[in-house]
Structures are given as structure tokens and as C-alpha cells.
PDB file of C-alpha atoms in Angstrom:
ATOM      1  CA  UNK A   1     -38.779   4.418   5.109  1.00 38.00           C
ATOM      2  CA  UNK A   2     -41.994   3.753   3.219  1.00 37.00           C
ATOM      3  CA  UNK A   3     -44.267   1.670   5.383  1.00 41.00           C
ATOM      4  CA  UNK A   4     -45.660  -1.497   3.859  1.00 41.00           C
ATOM      5  CA  UNK A   5     -48.775  -3.287   5.029  1.00 38.00           C
ATOM      6  CA  UNK A   6     -47.259  -6.406   6.542  1.00 39.00           C
ATOM      7  CA  UNK A   7     -48.977  -9.689   7.240  1.00 40.00           C
ATOM      8  CA  UNK A   8     -46.299 -10.924   9.610  1.00 40.00           C
ATOM      9  CA  UNK A   9     -47.912 -13.750  11.519  1.00 44.00           C
ATOM     10  CA  UNK A  10     -46.560 -16.444  13.773  1.00 61.00           C
ATOM     11  CA  UNK A  11     -45.391 -19.655  12.156  1.00 73.00           C
ATOM     12  CA  UNK A  12     -46.679 -21.821  15.013  1.00 80.00           C
ATOM     13  CA  UNK A  13     -50.219 -22.124  16.369  1.00 89.00           C
ATOM     14  CA  UNK A  14     -50.771 -20.431  19.773  1.00 87.00           C
ATOM     15  CA  UNK A  15     -51.907 -23.642  21.458  1.00 91.00           C
ATOM     16  CA  UNK A  16     -48.720 -25.387  20.298  1.00 93.00           C
ATOM     17  CA  UNK A  17     -46.599 -22.534  21.669  1.00 93.00           C
ATOM     18  CA  UNK A  18     -48.335 -22.658  25.025  1.00 95.00           C
ATOM     19  CA  UNK A  19     -48.013 -26.434  25.192  1.00 95.00           C
ATOM     20  CA  UNK A  20     -44.274 -26.089  24.578  1.00 96.00           C
ATOM     21  CA  UNK A  21     -44.032 -23.552  27.400  1.00 97.00           C
ATOM     22  CA  UNK A  22     -45.972 -25.781  29.780  1.00 97.00           C
ATOM     23  CA  UNK A  23     -43.477 -28.591  29.223  1.00 97.00           C
ATOM     24  CA  UNK A  24     -40.273 -26.553  29.133  1.00 98.00           C
ATOM     25  CA  UNK A  25     -40.930 -24.817  32.471  1.00 97.00           C
ATOM     26  CA  UNK A  26     -40.985 -28.249  34.095  1.00 97.00           C
ATOM     27  CA  UNK A  27     -37.387 -28.836  33.067  1.00 97.00           C
ATOM     28  CA  UNK A  28     -34.633 -28.236  35.595  1.00 97.00           C
ATOM     29  CA  UNK A  29     -33.210 -25.164  33.879  1.00 98.00           C
ATOM     30  CA  UNK A  30     -32.279 -21.666  35.094  1.00 98.00           C
ATOM     31  CA  UNK A  31     -34.505 -18.813  33.922  1.00 98.00           C
ATOM     32  CA  UNK A  32     -33.155 -15.627  32.379  1.00 97.00           C
ATOM     33  CA  UNK A  33     -32.583 -12.769  34.803  1.00 97.00           C
ATOM     34  CA  UNK A  34     -31.258  -9.230  34.477  1.00 92.00           C
ATOM     35  CA  UNK A  35     -27.636  -8.374  35.242  1.00 89.00           C
ATOM     36  CA  UNK A  36     -27.100  -4.710  36.035  1.00 75.00           C
ATOM     37  CA  UNK A  37     -23.283  -4.885  36.168  1.00 87.00           C
ATOM     38  CA  UNK A  38     -21.757  -3.104  33.132  1.00 88.00           C
ATOM     39  CA  UNK A  39     -20.263  -5.375  30.499  1.00 91.00           C
ATOM     40  CA  UNK A  40     -18.023  -4.480  27.576  1.00 93.00           C
ATOM     41  CA  UNK A  41     -18.797  -5.279  23.950  1.00 97.00           C
ATOM     42  CA  UNK A  42     -20.924  -7.957  22.339  1.00 98.00           C
ATOM     43  CA  UNK A  43     -21.313  -8.919  18.690  1.00 98.00           C
ATOM     44  CA  UNK A  44     -24.780 -10.160  17.735  1.00 98.00           C
ATOM     45  CA  UNK A  45     -24.511 -12.332  14.643  1.00 98.00           C
ATOM     46  CA  UNK A  46     -27.305 -13.160  12.240  1.00 97.00           C
ATOM     47  CA  UNK A  47     -26.971 -14.828   8.883  1.00 96.00           C
ATOM     48  CA  UNK A  48     -27.503 -11.940   6.460  1.00 96.00           C
ATOM     49  CA  UNK A  49     -25.470 -11.779   3.231  1.00 96.00           C
ATOM     50  CA  UNK A  50     -23.165  -9.016   4.500  1.00 96.00           C
ATOM     51  CA  UNK A  51     -21.662 -11.437   7.021  1.00 97.00           C
ATOM     52  CA  UNK A  52     -19.433 -12.635   4.188  1.00 96.00           C
ATOM     53  CA  UNK A  53     -17.898  -9.153   3.992  1.00 96.00           C
ATOM     54  CA  UNK A  54     -17.638  -8.491   7.731  1.00 97.00           C
ATOM     55  CA  UNK A  55     -16.406 -11.838   9.064  1.00 97.00           C
ATOM     56  CA  UNK A  56     -12.822 -10.559   9.446  1.00 97.00           C
ATOM     57  CA  UNK A  57     -14.066  -7.539  11.413  1.00 98.00           C
ATOM     58  CA  UNK A  58     -16.054  -9.889  13.622  1.00 98.00           C
ATOM     59  CA  UNK A  59     -13.028 -12.102  14.216  1.00 98.00           C
ATOM     60  CA  UNK A  60     -10.940  -9.074  15.159  1.00 98.00           C
ATOM     61  CA  UNK A  61     -13.508  -7.863  17.673  1.00 98.00           C
ATOM     62  CA  UNK A  62     -13.748 -11.348  19.154  1.00 97.00           C
ATOM     63  CA  UNK A  63      -9.958 -11.591  19.473  1.00 97.00           C
ATOM     64  CA  UNK A  64      -9.983  -8.215  21.224  1.00 97.00           C
ATOM     65  CA  UNK A  65     -12.383  -9.470  23.876  1.00 97.00           C
ATOM     66  CA  UNK A  66     -15.881  -8.878  22.529  1.00 98.00           C
ATOM     67  CA  UNK A  67     -18.399 -11.621  23.242  1.00 98.00           C
ATOM     68  CA  UNK A  68     -20.088 -13.291  20.291  1.00 98.00           C
ATOM     69  CA  UNK A  69     -23.770 -14.201  20.313  1.00 98.00           C
ATOM     70  CA  UNK A  70     -25.095 -16.296  17.438  1.00 98.00           C
ATOM     71  CA  UNK A  71     -28.654 -16.735  16.252  1.00 97.00           C
ATOM     72  CA  UNK A  72     -30.059 -19.860  14.643  1.00 95.00           C
ATOM     73  CA  UNK A  73     -27.961 -21.044  11.686  1.00 95.00           C
ATOM     74  CA  UNK A  74     -25.161 -18.560  12.307  1.00 97.00           C
ATOM     75  CA  UNK A  75     -24.106 -20.763  15.244  1.00 98.00           C
ATOM     76  CA  UNK A  76     -22.801 -23.547  13.013  1.00 97.00           C
ATOM     77  CA  UNK A  77     -21.584 -21.094  10.377  1.00 97.00           C
ATOM     78  CA  UNK A  78     -19.413 -19.268  12.897  1.00 98.00           C
ATOM     79  CA  UNK A  79     -17.918 -22.532  14.074  1.00 98.00           C
ATOM     80  CA  UNK A  80     -16.981 -23.299  10.468  1.00 96.00           C
ATOM     81  CA  UNK A  81     -15.175 -19.939  10.468  1.00 96.00           C
ATOM     82  CA  UNK A  82     -13.199 -20.768  13.611  1.00 97.00           C
ATOM     83  CA  UNK A  83     -15.388 -18.871  16.100  1.00 98.00           C
ATOM     84  CA  UNK A  84     -17.155 -20.674  18.930  1.00 98.00           C
ATOM     85  CA  UNK A  85     -19.958 -18.335  20.030  1.00 98.00           C
ATOM     86  CA  UNK A  86     -20.273 -17.472  23.710  1.00 98.00           C
ATOM     87  CA  UNK A  87     -24.068 -17.476  23.432  1.00 98.00           C
ATOM     88  CA  UNK A  88     -26.614 -18.932  21.020  1.00 98.00           C
ATOM     89  CA  UNK A  89     -30.177 -17.546  20.952  1.00 98.00           C
ATOM     90  CA  UNK A  90     -33.280 -19.289  19.583  1.00 97.00           C
ATOM     91  CA  UNK A  91     -36.854 -18.005  19.432  1.00 96.00           C
ATOM     92  CA  UNK A  92     -38.599 -19.992  16.691  1.00 93.00           C
ATOM     93  CA  UNK A  93     -40.826 -22.828  17.921  1.00 94.00           C
ATOM     94  CA  UNK A  94     -40.830 -24.964  14.776  1.00 93.00           C
ATOM     95  CA  UNK A  95     -39.518 -28.499  15.428  1.00 95.00           C
ATOM     96  CA  UNK A  96     -37.202 -28.416  12.416  1.00 94.00           C
ATOM     97  CA  UNK A  97     -35.106 -25.767  14.140  1.00 95.00           C
ATOM     98  CA  UNK A  98     -33.446 -28.546  16.086  1.00 97.00           C
ATOM     99  CA  UNK A  99     -31.053 -28.553  13.128  1.00 96.00           C
ATOM    100  CA  UNK A 100     -29.463 -25.406  14.545  1.00 96.00           C
ATOM    101  CA  UNK A 101     -28.265 -27.196  17.691  1.00 97.00           C
ATOM    102  CA  UNK A 102     -26.698 -30.344  16.265  1.00 97.00           C
ATOM    103  CA  UNK A 103     -23.150 -29.188  17.113  1.00 97.00           C
ATOM    104  CA  UNK A 104     -23.425 -27.651  20.586  1.00 98.00           C
ATOM    105  CA  UNK A 105     -20.274 -26.687  22.480  1.00 98.00           C
ATOM    106  CA  UNK A 106     -19.808 -26.804  26.241  1.00 98.00           C
ATOM    107  CA  UNK A 107     -18.437 -23.251  26.266  1.00 98.00           C
ATOM    108  CA  UNK A 108     -21.662 -21.851  24.776  1.00 98.00           C
ATOM    109  CA  UNK A 109     -24.637 -20.657  26.816  1.00 98.00           C
ATOM    110  CA  UNK A 110     -27.916 -21.340  25.010  1.00 98.00           C
ATOM    111  CA  UNK A 111     -30.672 -18.761  25.512  1.00 98.00           C
ATOM    112  CA  UNK A 112     -33.693 -20.758  24.374  1.00 98.00           C
ATOM    113  CA  UNK A 113     -37.237 -19.417  24.616  1.00 97.00           C
ATOM    114  CA  UNK A 114     -39.666 -21.544  26.569  1.00 97.00           C
ATOM    115  CA  UNK A 115     -41.918 -21.749  23.510  1.00 96.00           C
ATOM    116  CA  UNK A 116     -39.296 -23.737  21.561  1.00 97.00           C
ATOM    117  CA  UNK A 117     -39.930 -27.331  20.592  1.00 97.00           C
ATOM    118  CA  UNK A 118     -39.107 -30.214  22.932  1.00 97.00           C
ATOM    119  CA  UNK A 119     -36.591 -31.573  20.399  1.00 97.00           C
ATOM    120  CA  UNK A 120     -34.384 -28.493  20.899  1.00 98.00           C
ATOM    121  CA  UNK A 121     -34.202 -28.985  24.648  1.00 98.00           C
ATOM    122  CA  UNK A 122     -33.573 -32.714  24.221  1.00 98.00           C
ATOM    123  CA  UNK A 123     -30.691 -32.005  21.838  1.00 98.00           C
ATOM    124  CA  UNK A 124     -29.154 -29.628  24.395  1.00 98.00           C
ATOM    125  CA  UNK A 125     -29.406 -32.024  27.340  1.00 98.00           C
ATOM    126  CA  UNK A 126     -26.206 -31.660  29.383  1.00 97.00           C
ATOM    127  CA  UNK A 127     -25.338 -28.225  27.967  1.00 98.00           C
ATOM    128  CA  UNK A 128     -25.767 -24.821  29.577  1.00 98.00           C
ATOM    129  CA  UNK A 129     -29.315 -23.788  28.706  1.00 98.00           C
ATOM    130  CA  UNK A 130     -31.066 -20.692  30.078  1.00 98.00           C
ATOM    131  CA  UNK A 131     -34.823 -20.451  29.603  1.00 98.00           C
ATOM    132  CA  UNK A 132     -36.123 -17.149  28.206  1.00 98.00           C
ATOM    133  CA  UNK A 133     -39.828 -16.309  28.234  1.00 97.00           C
ATOM    134  CA  UNK A 134     -41.457 -14.514  25.312  1.00 96.00           C
ATOM    135  CA  UNK A 135     -44.652 -12.635  26.078  1.00 94.00           C
ATOM    136  CA  UNK A 136     -46.840 -14.805  23.868  1.00 90.00           C
ATOM    137  CA  UNK A 137     -50.573 -15.211  24.582  1.00 90.00           C
ATOM    138  CA  UNK A 138     -51.255 -17.304  27.660  1.00 94.00           C
ATOM    139  CA  UNK A 139     -47.726 -17.235  29.096  1.00 95.00           C
ATOM    140  CA  UNK A 140     -48.502 -14.493  31.625  1.00 96.00           C
ATOM    141  CA  UNK A 141     -51.441 -16.470  32.997  1.00 96.00           C
ATOM    142  CA  UNK A 142     -49.332 -19.623  33.113  1.00 95.00           C
ATOM    143  CA  UNK A 143     -46.495 -18.029  35.077  1.00 96.00           C
ATOM    144  CA  UNK A 144     -48.205 -15.304  37.113  1.00 95.00           C
ATOM    145  CA  UNK A 145     -48.039 -17.308  40.351  1.00 95.00           C
ATOM    146  CA  UNK A 146     -44.398 -18.388  39.962  1.00 96.00           C
ATOM    147  CA  UNK A 147     -42.439 -17.427  43.077  1.00 94.00           C
ATOM    148  CA  UNK A 148     -39.233 -19.467  43.030  1.00 94.00           C
ATOM    149  CA  UNK A 149     -37.795 -18.323  39.694  1.00 96.00           C
ATOM    150  CA  UNK A 150     -37.472 -14.925  37.964  1.00 96.00           C
ATOM    151  CA  UNK A 151     -40.279 -14.267  35.488  1.00 96.00           C
ATOM    152  CA  UNK A 152     -39.411 -11.728  32.790  1.00 96.00           C
ATOM    153  CA  UNK A 153     -41.681 -11.744  29.754  1.00 97.00           C
ATOM    154  CA  UNK A 154     -39.842 -10.396  26.722  1.00 96.00           C
ATOM    155  CA  UNK A 155     -41.920  -8.409  24.247  1.00 94.00           C
ATOM    156  CA  UNK A 156     -41.690  -5.761  21.559  1.00 91.00           C
ATOM    157  CA  UNK A 157     -40.060  -7.957  18.928  1.00 93.00           C
ATOM    158  CA  UNK A 158     -40.907 -10.434  16.197  1.00 94.00           C
ATOM    159  CA  UNK A 159     -37.462 -11.855  15.376  1.00 96.00           C
ATOM    160  CA  UNK A 160     -34.639 -13.600  17.190  1.00 97.00           C
ATOM    161  CA  UNK A 161     -32.349 -10.730  16.203  1.00 97.00           C
ATOM    162  CA  UNK A 162     -34.299  -8.129  18.149  1.00 97.00           C
ATOM    163  CA  UNK A 163     -34.766 -10.541  21.052  1.00 97.00           C
ATOM    164  CA  UNK A 164     -30.973 -10.937  21.156  1.00 98.00           C
ATOM    165  CA  UNK A 165     -30.591  -7.161  21.166  1.00 98.00           C
ATOM    166  CA  UNK A 166     -32.944  -6.871  24.150  1.00 97.00           C
ATOM    167  CA  UNK A 167     -31.208  -9.675  26.062  1.00 97.00           C
ATOM    168  CA  UNK A 168     -27.780  -8.113  25.457  1.00 97.00           C
ATOM    169  CA  UNK A 169     -29.022  -4.809  26.860  1.00 96.00           C
ATOM    170  CA  UNK A 170     -30.475  -6.575  29.911  1.00 95.00           C
ATOM    171  CA  UNK A 171     -27.146  -8.317  30.464  1.00 96.00           C
ATOM    172  CA  UNK A 172     -25.412  -4.970  30.805  1.00 95.00           C
ATOM    173  CA  UNK A 173     -23.502  -4.684  27.533  1.00 96.00           C
ATOM    174  CA  UNK A 174     -22.526  -1.102  26.786  1.00 94.00           C
ATOM    175  CA  UNK A 175     -21.470  -1.557  23.138  1.00 97.00           C
ATOM    176  CA  UNK A 176     -23.449  -3.765  20.777  1.00 98.00           C
ATOM    177  CA  UNK A 177     -22.260  -4.607  17.279  1.00 98.00           C
ATOM    178  CA  UNK A 178     -24.778  -6.219  14.945  1.00 98.00           C
ATOM    179  CA  UNK A 179     -23.390  -8.433  12.181  1.00 98.00           C
ATOM    180  CA  UNK A 180     -25.356 -10.205   9.465  1.00 97.00           C
ATOM    181  CA  UNK A 181     -28.593  -8.463  10.407  1.00 97.00           C
ATOM    182  CA  UNK A 182     -29.188  -6.904   7.014  1.00 97.00           C
ATOM    183  CA  UNK A 183     -32.988  -7.232   6.991  1.00 96.00           C
ATOM    184  CA  UNK A 184     -32.803  -7.463   3.215  1.00 96.00           C
ATOM    185  CA  UNK A 185     -31.720  -9.618   0.326  1.00 96.00           C
ATOM    186  CA  UNK A 186     -28.562  -9.009  -1.692  1.00 93.00           C
ATOM    187  CA  UNK A 187     -28.203 -10.298  -5.234  1.00 90.00           C
ATOM    188  CA  UNK A 188     -31.106 -12.636  -4.616  1.00 91.00           C
ATOM    189  CA  UNK A 189     -29.525 -14.173  -1.502  1.00 92.00           C
ATOM    190  CA  UNK A 190     -31.183 -14.080   1.912  1.00 93.00           C
ATOM    191  CA  UNK A 191     -28.315 -15.583   3.922  1.00 94.00           C
ATOM    192  CA  UNK A 192     -24.535 -15.765   3.837  1.00 91.00           C
ATOM    193  CA  UNK A 193     -24.874 -19.566   3.802  1.00 89.00           C
ATOM    194  CA  UNK A 194     -27.440 -22.043   2.574  1.00 87.00           C
ATOM    195  CA  UNK A 195     -30.700 -21.999   4.509  1.00 85.00           C
ATOM    196  CA  UNK A 196     -33.308 -23.652   2.329  1.00 86.00           C
ATOM    197  CA  UNK A 197     -36.171 -22.963   4.729  1.00 83.00           C
ATOM    198  CA  UNK A 198     -36.139 -19.329   3.573  1.00 89.00           C
ATOM    199  CA  UNK A 199     -36.015 -20.054  -0.148  1.00 89.00           C
ATOM    200  CA  UNK A 200     -39.778 -19.900  -0.707  1.00 84.00           C
ATOM    201  CA  UNK A 201     -40.567 -16.884   1.465  1.00 92.00           C
ATOM    202  CA  UNK A 202     -42.481 -13.956  -0.013  1.00 94.00           C
ATOM    203  CA  UNK A 203     -40.342 -11.012  -1.096  1.00 95.00           C
ATOM    204  CA  UNK A 204     -41.501  -7.392  -0.955  1.00 95.00           C
ATOM    205  CA  UNK A 205     -39.963  -3.975  -1.616  1.00 95.00           C
ATOM    206  CA  UNK A 206     -38.978  -1.549   1.140  1.00 94.00           C
ATOM    207  CA  UNK A 207     -37.608   1.924   0.426  1.00 92.00           C
ATOM    208  CA  UNK A 208     -35.448   4.258   2.473  1.00 91.00           C
ATOM    209  CA  UNK A 209     -33.635   7.358   1.235  1.00 86.00           C
ATOM    210  CA  UNK A 210     -34.843   6.644  -2.311  1.00 88.00           C
ATOM    211  CA  UNK A 211     -33.157   3.227  -2.320  1.00 90.00           C
ATOM    212  CA  UNK A 212     -35.340   0.140  -2.692  1.00 95.00           C
ATOM    213  CA  UNK A 213     -34.427  -3.098  -0.934  1.00 95.00           C
ATOM    214  CA  UNK A 214     -35.794  -6.571  -1.486  1.00 96.00           C
ATOM    215  CA  UNK A 215     -36.828  -8.207   1.752  1.00 95.00           C
ATOM    216  CA  UNK A 216     -39.155 -10.739   3.319  1.00 95.00           C
ATOM    217  CA  UNK A 217     -42.011  -9.289   5.389  1.00 94.00           C
ATOM    218  CA  UNK A 218     -40.331 -10.425   8.606  1.00 94.00           C
ATOM    219  CA  UNK A 219     -37.197  -8.518   7.623  1.00 95.00           C
ATOM    220  CA  UNK A 220     -39.154  -5.287   7.120  1.00 95.00           C
ATOM    221  CA  UNK A 221     -40.886  -5.833  10.454  1.00 95.00           C
ATOM    222  CA  UNK A 222     -37.503  -6.359  12.108  1.00 96.00           C
ATOM    223  CA  UNK A 223     -36.484  -2.864  11.015  1.00 96.00           C
ATOM    224  CA  UNK A 224     -39.635  -1.427  12.582  1.00 95.00           C
ATOM    225  CA  UNK A 225     -38.989  -3.409  15.768  1.00 96.00           C
ATOM    226  CA  UNK A 226     -35.421  -2.104  15.846  1.00 97.00           C
ATOM    227  CA  UNK A 227     -36.581   1.511  15.709  1.00 95.00           C
ATOM    228  CA  UNK A 228     -39.025   0.963  18.565  1.00 95.00           C
ATOM    229  CA  UNK A 229     -36.696  -1.038  20.797  1.00 95.00           C
ATOM    230  CA  UNK A 230     -33.520   1.041  20.608  1.00 95.00           C
ATOM    231  CA  UNK A 231     -35.455   4.187  21.525  1.00 91.00           C
ATOM    232  CA  UNK A 232     -35.266   2.998  25.135  1.00 88.00           C
ATOM    233  CA  UNK A 233     -31.612   1.932  25.173  1.00 92.00           C
ATOM    234  CA  UNK A 234     -30.241   5.084  26.741  1.00 88.00           C
ATOM    235  CA  UNK A 235     -26.432   5.333  26.629  1.00 89.00           C
ATOM    236  CA  UNK A 236     -25.862   1.947  24.986  1.00 94.00           C
ATOM    237  CA  UNK A 237     -23.887   2.288  21.744  1.00 96.00           C
ATOM    238  CA  UNK A 238     -25.217   0.237  18.827  1.00 97.00           C
ATOM    239  CA  UNK A 239     -23.440  -0.217  15.503  1.00 97.00           C
ATOM    240  CA  UNK A 240     -25.024  -2.093  12.605  1.00 97.00           C
ATOM    241  CA  UNK A 241     -22.130  -3.537  10.606  1.00 97.00           C
ATOM    242  CA  UNK A 242     -22.307  -4.449   6.925  1.00 93.00           C
ATOM    243  CA  UNK A 243     -25.018  -3.158   4.643  1.00 93.00           C
ATOM    244  CA  UNK A 244     -28.687  -3.639   3.857  1.00 95.00           C
ATOM    245  CA  UNK A 245     -31.990  -2.165   4.954  1.00 96.00           C
ATOM    246  CA  UNK A 246     -31.315  -2.234   8.712  1.00 97.00           C
ATOM    247  CA  UNK A 247     -27.899  -0.634   8.276  1.00 96.00           C
ATOM    248  CA  UNK A 248     -29.443   2.158   6.222  1.00 95.00           C
ATOM    249  CA  UNK A 249     -32.146   2.731   8.829  1.00 95.00           C
ATOM    250  CA  UNK A 250     -29.610   2.833  11.667  1.00 95.00           C
ATOM    251  CA  UNK A 251     -27.582   5.377   9.712  1.00 92.00           C
ATOM    252  CA  UNK A 252     -30.671   7.513   9.126  1.00 92.00           C
ATOM    253  CA  UNK A 253     -31.555   7.355  12.836  1.00 92.00           C
ATOM    254  CA  UNK A 254     -28.076   8.527  13.851  1.00 87.00           C
ATOM    255  CA  UNK A 255     -28.253  11.635  11.638  1.00 78.00           C
TER     256      UNK A 255
END
């Protein structure tokens, strides 16, 4: 893959993130902890264009017992396709992301980072929410004296997709299938469904194996994060389903 110079920066000011963390840790919520007991299969579902092609494969895996974890807008999209996700993961701290949790289900566990906006937690009042801590500046100092609850600061990622991958590994899943995590555009589309908040994002070129993909900078960074993170996954089997830049990178890594 040809490296691009990326200006991937956070979309929320650090002081806002830390303020969100300070308030969320005061809520009566369980904090994420490791689970060493081996689990079976999990399908991590983003919103990339290839999800249109792989939805039947996803449904089949779900019917055969695989857990389904959704990210952001894929949560509602999967419900429209007849799948209620077992888990929903959110990382982004922007207040408008409350739109992703307008149709919560009691059977879903919501892994929400402590840096998320208050509106998200308010919308999920009465549902099963587990607080996840991202290793953003100032969080270590804020939580370093915590004794009553487990403190695990998640790092090494820039997207909710890679965070979900890390959490699935830490929950003991032995087989991880990644759906809709293309990390690239297809025919000018960035998602399998409408998500206007991405319409104006900057688009760059990324090349692998002499094929050029159109992608947003965060998508290219996600591919780099993927390479770094899965290097420490040991015997866990990971399959990137569909197509796109991340699929091509995973295929190159397996050869």
C-alpha cells in the first residue's frame, strides 16, 4: 500500500472530550472488563457499501449462532434488515451521533465510550450500557486513582471499527468476521445507506497491488490501524468480508 500523508485529527476538542468523560464516569454504569473465556464467532458490522452484497451472508452467520455487533448507523440499518444486533459500539463524541441510538432494543448491549456526548447516555437511559474508556489525553490522569471499577484504556485505533475489533478480541471471540468495513468508496458511495454527515468529507487515493481506491483520510488510517492491531491477535481468525481497500489489505497480509 502506498502511504499517504494523512491529516486525521479528532473531530471534537480535547477539553470537550475530557468534560464528557468527567460526567459519564459519574453515571451508575458498569465499566468494560476483559473476559478470558473463549467465545465462538462474532460479526462486526460497519456501514460500507459492500454490506449490500454481504447481508445474506451476515444473516446466515447470525442464524447459525454468530453474535452481531453494530457500529453507529449500521445499528438501525441492521434492524431494518431483520437483525437485532447483540452489541452496538460508539466512539464518536459529537452530539449529533445521538441519532444512532433513537431505536434502542433491550436485547442489545451498548458499548459506549466515556468520551461520548451526554445526549447519547440520556437516550440510552434504562438500557444495558457498558462504559468503555478510550486512551484520550487526560483520561489516564482522571482515572489513575480509581479502585472500585476496572480501568482499561483502549488505544491504538482511530475508528469505531478498530475499537470494536479490539473489544471483540478482549471478550474472547475466536473467529471475527468484518462486514461493511470497506475503508473505501464504491461508485461514489461511502455507505450502504444514507449518511449525510459523510457527504462532504475529503476524498483521497490509496493504492494497493496496483489498484487505486477512493477513500476518506479516516478510512486510509483505519487500514493502517488494522495492520498494527491484528499483529497482536495471536490465534484469532479474522475474515474481512466484501470488498474494498481493507479487504485487499487483509488478503495481502494473509499471503
